[in-house]
XYZ file of C-alpha atoms in Angstrom:
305
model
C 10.830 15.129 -11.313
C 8.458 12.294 -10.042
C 6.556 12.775 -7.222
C 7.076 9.642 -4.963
C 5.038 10.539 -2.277
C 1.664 8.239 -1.171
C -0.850 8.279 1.185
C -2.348 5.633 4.016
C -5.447 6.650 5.506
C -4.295 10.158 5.844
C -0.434 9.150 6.858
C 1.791 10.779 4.220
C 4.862 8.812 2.998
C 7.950 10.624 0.865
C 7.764 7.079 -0.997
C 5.362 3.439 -0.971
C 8.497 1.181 -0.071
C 8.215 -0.172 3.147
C 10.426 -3.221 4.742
C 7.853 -5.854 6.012
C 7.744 -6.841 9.869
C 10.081 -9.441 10.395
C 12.548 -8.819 7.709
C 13.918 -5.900 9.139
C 13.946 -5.885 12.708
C 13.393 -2.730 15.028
C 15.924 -0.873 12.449
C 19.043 -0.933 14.107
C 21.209 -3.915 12.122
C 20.159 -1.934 8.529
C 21.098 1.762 10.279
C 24.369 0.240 9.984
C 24.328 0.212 6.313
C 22.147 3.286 5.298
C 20.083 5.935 5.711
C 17.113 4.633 6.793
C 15.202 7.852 6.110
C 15.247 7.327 2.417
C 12.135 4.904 3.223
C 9.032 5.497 3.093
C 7.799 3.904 6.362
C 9.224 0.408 8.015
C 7.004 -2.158 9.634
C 8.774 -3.348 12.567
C 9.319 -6.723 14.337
C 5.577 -8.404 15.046
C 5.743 -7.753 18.686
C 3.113 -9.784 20.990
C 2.331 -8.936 24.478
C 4.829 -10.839 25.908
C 8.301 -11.611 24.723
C 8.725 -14.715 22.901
C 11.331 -17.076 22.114
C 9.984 -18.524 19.060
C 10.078 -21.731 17.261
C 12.879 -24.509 18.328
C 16.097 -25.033 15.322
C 16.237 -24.719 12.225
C 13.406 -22.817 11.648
C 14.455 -21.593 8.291
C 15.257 -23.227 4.958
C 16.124 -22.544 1.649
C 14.495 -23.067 -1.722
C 13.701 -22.374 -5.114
C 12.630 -18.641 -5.727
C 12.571 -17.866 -1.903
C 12.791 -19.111 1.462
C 10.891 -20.823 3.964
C 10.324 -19.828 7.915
C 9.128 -20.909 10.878
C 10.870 -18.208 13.561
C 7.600 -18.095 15.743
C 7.158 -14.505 16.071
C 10.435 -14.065 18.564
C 10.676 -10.323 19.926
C 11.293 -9.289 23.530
C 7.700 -8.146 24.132
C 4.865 -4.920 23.702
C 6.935 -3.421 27.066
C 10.321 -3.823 26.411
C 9.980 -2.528 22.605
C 8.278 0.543 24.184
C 10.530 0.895 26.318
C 14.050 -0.149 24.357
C 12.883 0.505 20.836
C 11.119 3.050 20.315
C 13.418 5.695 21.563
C 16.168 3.885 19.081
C 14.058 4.220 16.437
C 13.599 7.271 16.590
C 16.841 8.369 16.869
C 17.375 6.169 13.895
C 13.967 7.404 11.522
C 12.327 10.329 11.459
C 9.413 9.266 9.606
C 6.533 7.202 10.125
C 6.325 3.744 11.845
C 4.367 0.633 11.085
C 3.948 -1.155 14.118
C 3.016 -4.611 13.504
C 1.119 -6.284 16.248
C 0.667 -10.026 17.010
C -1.619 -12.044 19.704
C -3.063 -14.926 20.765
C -6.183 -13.470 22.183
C -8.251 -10.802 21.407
C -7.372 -8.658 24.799
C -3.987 -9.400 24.205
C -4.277 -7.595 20.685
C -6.217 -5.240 22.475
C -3.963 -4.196 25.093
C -0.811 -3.968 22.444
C -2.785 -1.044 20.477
C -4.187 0.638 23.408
C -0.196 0.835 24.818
C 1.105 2.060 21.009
C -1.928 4.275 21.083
C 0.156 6.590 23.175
C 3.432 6.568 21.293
C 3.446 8.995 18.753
C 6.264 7.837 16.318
C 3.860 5.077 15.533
C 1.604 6.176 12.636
C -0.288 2.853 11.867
C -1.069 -0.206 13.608
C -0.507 -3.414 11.087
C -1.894 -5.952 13.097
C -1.366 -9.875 12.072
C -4.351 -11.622 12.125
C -2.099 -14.977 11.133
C -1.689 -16.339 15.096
C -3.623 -18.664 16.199
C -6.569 -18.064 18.293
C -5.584 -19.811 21.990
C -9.473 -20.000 22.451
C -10.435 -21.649 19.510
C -8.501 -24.675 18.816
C -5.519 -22.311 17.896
C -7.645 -21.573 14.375
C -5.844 -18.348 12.914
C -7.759 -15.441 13.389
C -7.549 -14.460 9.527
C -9.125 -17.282 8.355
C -12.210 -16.778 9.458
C -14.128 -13.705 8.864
C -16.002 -13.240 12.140
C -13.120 -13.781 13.984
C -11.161 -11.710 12.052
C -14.424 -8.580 12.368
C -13.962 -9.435 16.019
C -9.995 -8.446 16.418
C -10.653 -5.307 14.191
C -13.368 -4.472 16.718
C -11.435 -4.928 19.082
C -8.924 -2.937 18.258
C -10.257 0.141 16.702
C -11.892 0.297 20.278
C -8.619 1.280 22.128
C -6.943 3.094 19.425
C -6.951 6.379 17.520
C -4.537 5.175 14.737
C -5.175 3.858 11.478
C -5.216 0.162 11.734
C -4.491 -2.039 8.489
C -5.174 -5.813 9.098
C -2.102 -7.950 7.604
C -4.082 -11.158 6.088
C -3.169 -14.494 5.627
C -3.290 -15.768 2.096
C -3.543 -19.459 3.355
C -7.720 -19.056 3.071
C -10.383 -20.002 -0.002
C -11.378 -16.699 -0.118
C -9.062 -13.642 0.984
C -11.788 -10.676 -0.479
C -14.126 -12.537 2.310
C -12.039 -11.845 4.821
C -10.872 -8.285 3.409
C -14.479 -7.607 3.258
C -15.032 -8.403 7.149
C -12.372 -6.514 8.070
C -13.665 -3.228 6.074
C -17.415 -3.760 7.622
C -15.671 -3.813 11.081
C -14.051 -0.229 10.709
C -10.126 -1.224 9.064
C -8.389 1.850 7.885
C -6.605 -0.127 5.769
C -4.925 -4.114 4.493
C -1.742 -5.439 4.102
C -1.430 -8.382 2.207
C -0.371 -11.118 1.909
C 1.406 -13.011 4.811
C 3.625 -16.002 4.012
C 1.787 -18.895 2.239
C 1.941 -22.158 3.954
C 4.520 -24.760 2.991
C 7.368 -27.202 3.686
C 10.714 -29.120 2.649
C 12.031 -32.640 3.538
C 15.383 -33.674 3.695
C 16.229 -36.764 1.628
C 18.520 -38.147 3.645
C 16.634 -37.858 7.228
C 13.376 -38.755 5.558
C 12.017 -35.804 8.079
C 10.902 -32.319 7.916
C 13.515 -29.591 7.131
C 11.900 -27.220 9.710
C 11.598 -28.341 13.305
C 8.079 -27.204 13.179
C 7.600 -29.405 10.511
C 5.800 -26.159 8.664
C 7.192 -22.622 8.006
C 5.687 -19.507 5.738
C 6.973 -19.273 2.067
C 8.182 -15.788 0.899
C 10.266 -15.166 -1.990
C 9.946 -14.270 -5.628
C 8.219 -17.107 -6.085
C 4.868 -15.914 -4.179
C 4.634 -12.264 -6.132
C 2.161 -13.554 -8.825
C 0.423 -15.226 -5.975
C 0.231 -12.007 -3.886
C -0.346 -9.559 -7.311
C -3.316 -11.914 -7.807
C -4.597 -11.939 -4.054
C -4.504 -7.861 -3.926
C -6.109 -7.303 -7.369
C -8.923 -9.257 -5.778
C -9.026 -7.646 -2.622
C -8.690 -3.672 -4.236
C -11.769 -5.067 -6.422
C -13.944 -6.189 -3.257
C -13.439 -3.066 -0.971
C -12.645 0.701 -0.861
C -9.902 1.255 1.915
C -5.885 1.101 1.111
C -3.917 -1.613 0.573
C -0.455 -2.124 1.418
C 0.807 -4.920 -1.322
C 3.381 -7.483 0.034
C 4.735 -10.458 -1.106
C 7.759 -11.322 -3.516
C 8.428 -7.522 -4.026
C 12.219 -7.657 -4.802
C 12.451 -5.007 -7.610
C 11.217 -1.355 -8.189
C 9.245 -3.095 -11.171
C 7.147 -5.218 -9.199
C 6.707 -1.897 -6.792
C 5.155 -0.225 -9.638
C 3.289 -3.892 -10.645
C 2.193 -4.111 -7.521
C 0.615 -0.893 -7.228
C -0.832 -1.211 -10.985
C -3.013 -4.803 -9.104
C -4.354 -1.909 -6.322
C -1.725 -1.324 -3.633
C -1.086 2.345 -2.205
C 2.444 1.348 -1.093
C 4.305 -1.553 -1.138
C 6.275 -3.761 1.651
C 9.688 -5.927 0.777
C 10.391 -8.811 2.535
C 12.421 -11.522 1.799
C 14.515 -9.850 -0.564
C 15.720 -7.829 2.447
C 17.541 -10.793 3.753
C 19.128 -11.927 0.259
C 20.323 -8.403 -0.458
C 20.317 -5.575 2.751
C 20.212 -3.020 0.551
C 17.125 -4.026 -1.596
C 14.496 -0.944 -0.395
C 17.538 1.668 -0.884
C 17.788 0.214 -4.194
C 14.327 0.110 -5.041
C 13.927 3.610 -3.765
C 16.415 4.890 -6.230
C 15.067 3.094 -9.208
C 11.077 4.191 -8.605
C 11.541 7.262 -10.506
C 13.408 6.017 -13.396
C 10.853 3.249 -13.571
C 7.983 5.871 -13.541
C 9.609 7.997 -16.138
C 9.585 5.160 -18.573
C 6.123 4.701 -17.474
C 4.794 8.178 -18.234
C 4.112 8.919 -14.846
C 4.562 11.667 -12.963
C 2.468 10.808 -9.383
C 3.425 7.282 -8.581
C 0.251 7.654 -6.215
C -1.498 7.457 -9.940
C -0.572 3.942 -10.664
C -2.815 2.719 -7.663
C -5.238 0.348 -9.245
C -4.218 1.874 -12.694
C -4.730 -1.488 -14.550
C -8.342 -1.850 -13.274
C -9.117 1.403 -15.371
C -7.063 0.762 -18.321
């Protein structure tokens, strides 16, 4: 038998696969379909302080070896997920949750983790340093590493929880930034967000997203996001949740070979709903052919071999 199990900053998982935030809602439309305690974790919804409508139409296109969004962070808000969604959840997982945390301000990230500080279902706090910074010219927090120091700060201030920064790959240098982040007291990374891109349409001439931009996820970014986290597991000594074009249980096990302690699926949740069950029942298989026996061993395996 393999042993599955991995740990982030002290929180035990039975497995590494986690859905990413915004691929999988609060839980309830995939509850329909499975068991969602054969995960490992799930990182819910990015939920800002308060609710959001998101970006105008069509804020999501198709294209080669992925997708490409622009949704704007839409959720109903920190208080009405505490107060809707959580108890939902945990009807619906008995596990550990990955709350993923967005804002536009640094006391608005602030208050979010001090109000999830009290809910004990929640086992880390991911928090996306990819919104833009209201009081700076709306310059994303995770691209520059003081302001990115100053939201970990800020947030290991008001919270007991482990706290993994979620970083944007759309910077020169992402081990800068992973580095700042570590100095200022993270538990732990995530990595990477969606890169930046867009599509025209040929016949309007225009933008295929209304916001002209969107984030690119998709098969198409893993070597990308393998790349970015072999770098990052090289320049710093706290865990890294990999993310990023995960869409098999052999980019899992890739994934964790670059440096990752568990990994997050994405987009491959919306092409095929049952992607994480799958991958969750073809880890050990995968690790047998491996010669594995502690999938926790193949964290940052091909930096030793």
């Amino acid at each position: 038998m393999v042993n599955l199990s991995v740990s982030l900053a002290g929180v035990e998982l039975k497995n590494p696969i986690i859905p990413a935030s915004g691929t999988f809602g609060y839980g309830r439309e995939y509850a329909e379909l499975y068991d969602l305690n054969i995960l490992g974790s799930f990182s819910w919804k990015g939920t800002t302080g308060q609710a959001r409508l998101g970006n105008p139409q069509p804020r999501i296109a198709e294209m080669t070896g992925g997708m490409l969004n622009a949704v704007g962070l839409q959720n109903p808000g920190i208080d009405a997920v505490i107060a809707n969604e959580v108890p939902n959840i945990a009807k619906l997982f008995q596990g550990p949750v990955i709350a993923n945390v967005g804002g536009f301000s640094m006391g608005e990230y602030a208050e979010n983790c001090r109000k999830l500080n009290e809910i004990d279902q929640v086992a880390i706090l991911e928090v996306n340093i990819s919104c833009p910074n209201v009081h700076a010219g709306g310059k994303n927090f995770g691209c520059d590493p003081r302001a990115a120091a100053e939201v970990t700060k800020a947030v290991k201030a008001v919270t007991k929880k482990p706290v993994f920064m979620k970083l944007t790959p759309n910077v020169t240098d992402i081990a800068e930034i992973a580095r700042a982040c570590a100095d200022a007291g993270a538990d732990g990374l995530c990595l990477i967000n969606t890169l930046l891109g867009m599509r025209i349409d040929l016949k309007s001439r225009k933008p295929v997203i209304a916001n002209r931009t969107g984030g690119v996820s998709g098969p198409a970014v893993f070597p990308v996001a393998l790349r970015m986290v072999w770098d990052v597991y090289e320049a710093v000594d706290i865990p890294i949740i990999g993310c990023g074009g995960v869409s098999s249980a052999e980019d899992a096990a890739e994934m964790m070979l670059a440096g990752a302690s568990a990994v997050e699926v994405g987009a491959a949740n919306l092409k095929d709903p049952y992607a994480c069950k799958t991958i969750v029942e073809s880890l050990p298989a995968v690790c047998e052919r491996m010669g594995v026996e502690r999938i926790a061993d193949l964290t940052g395996a091909a930096h030793r071999s």
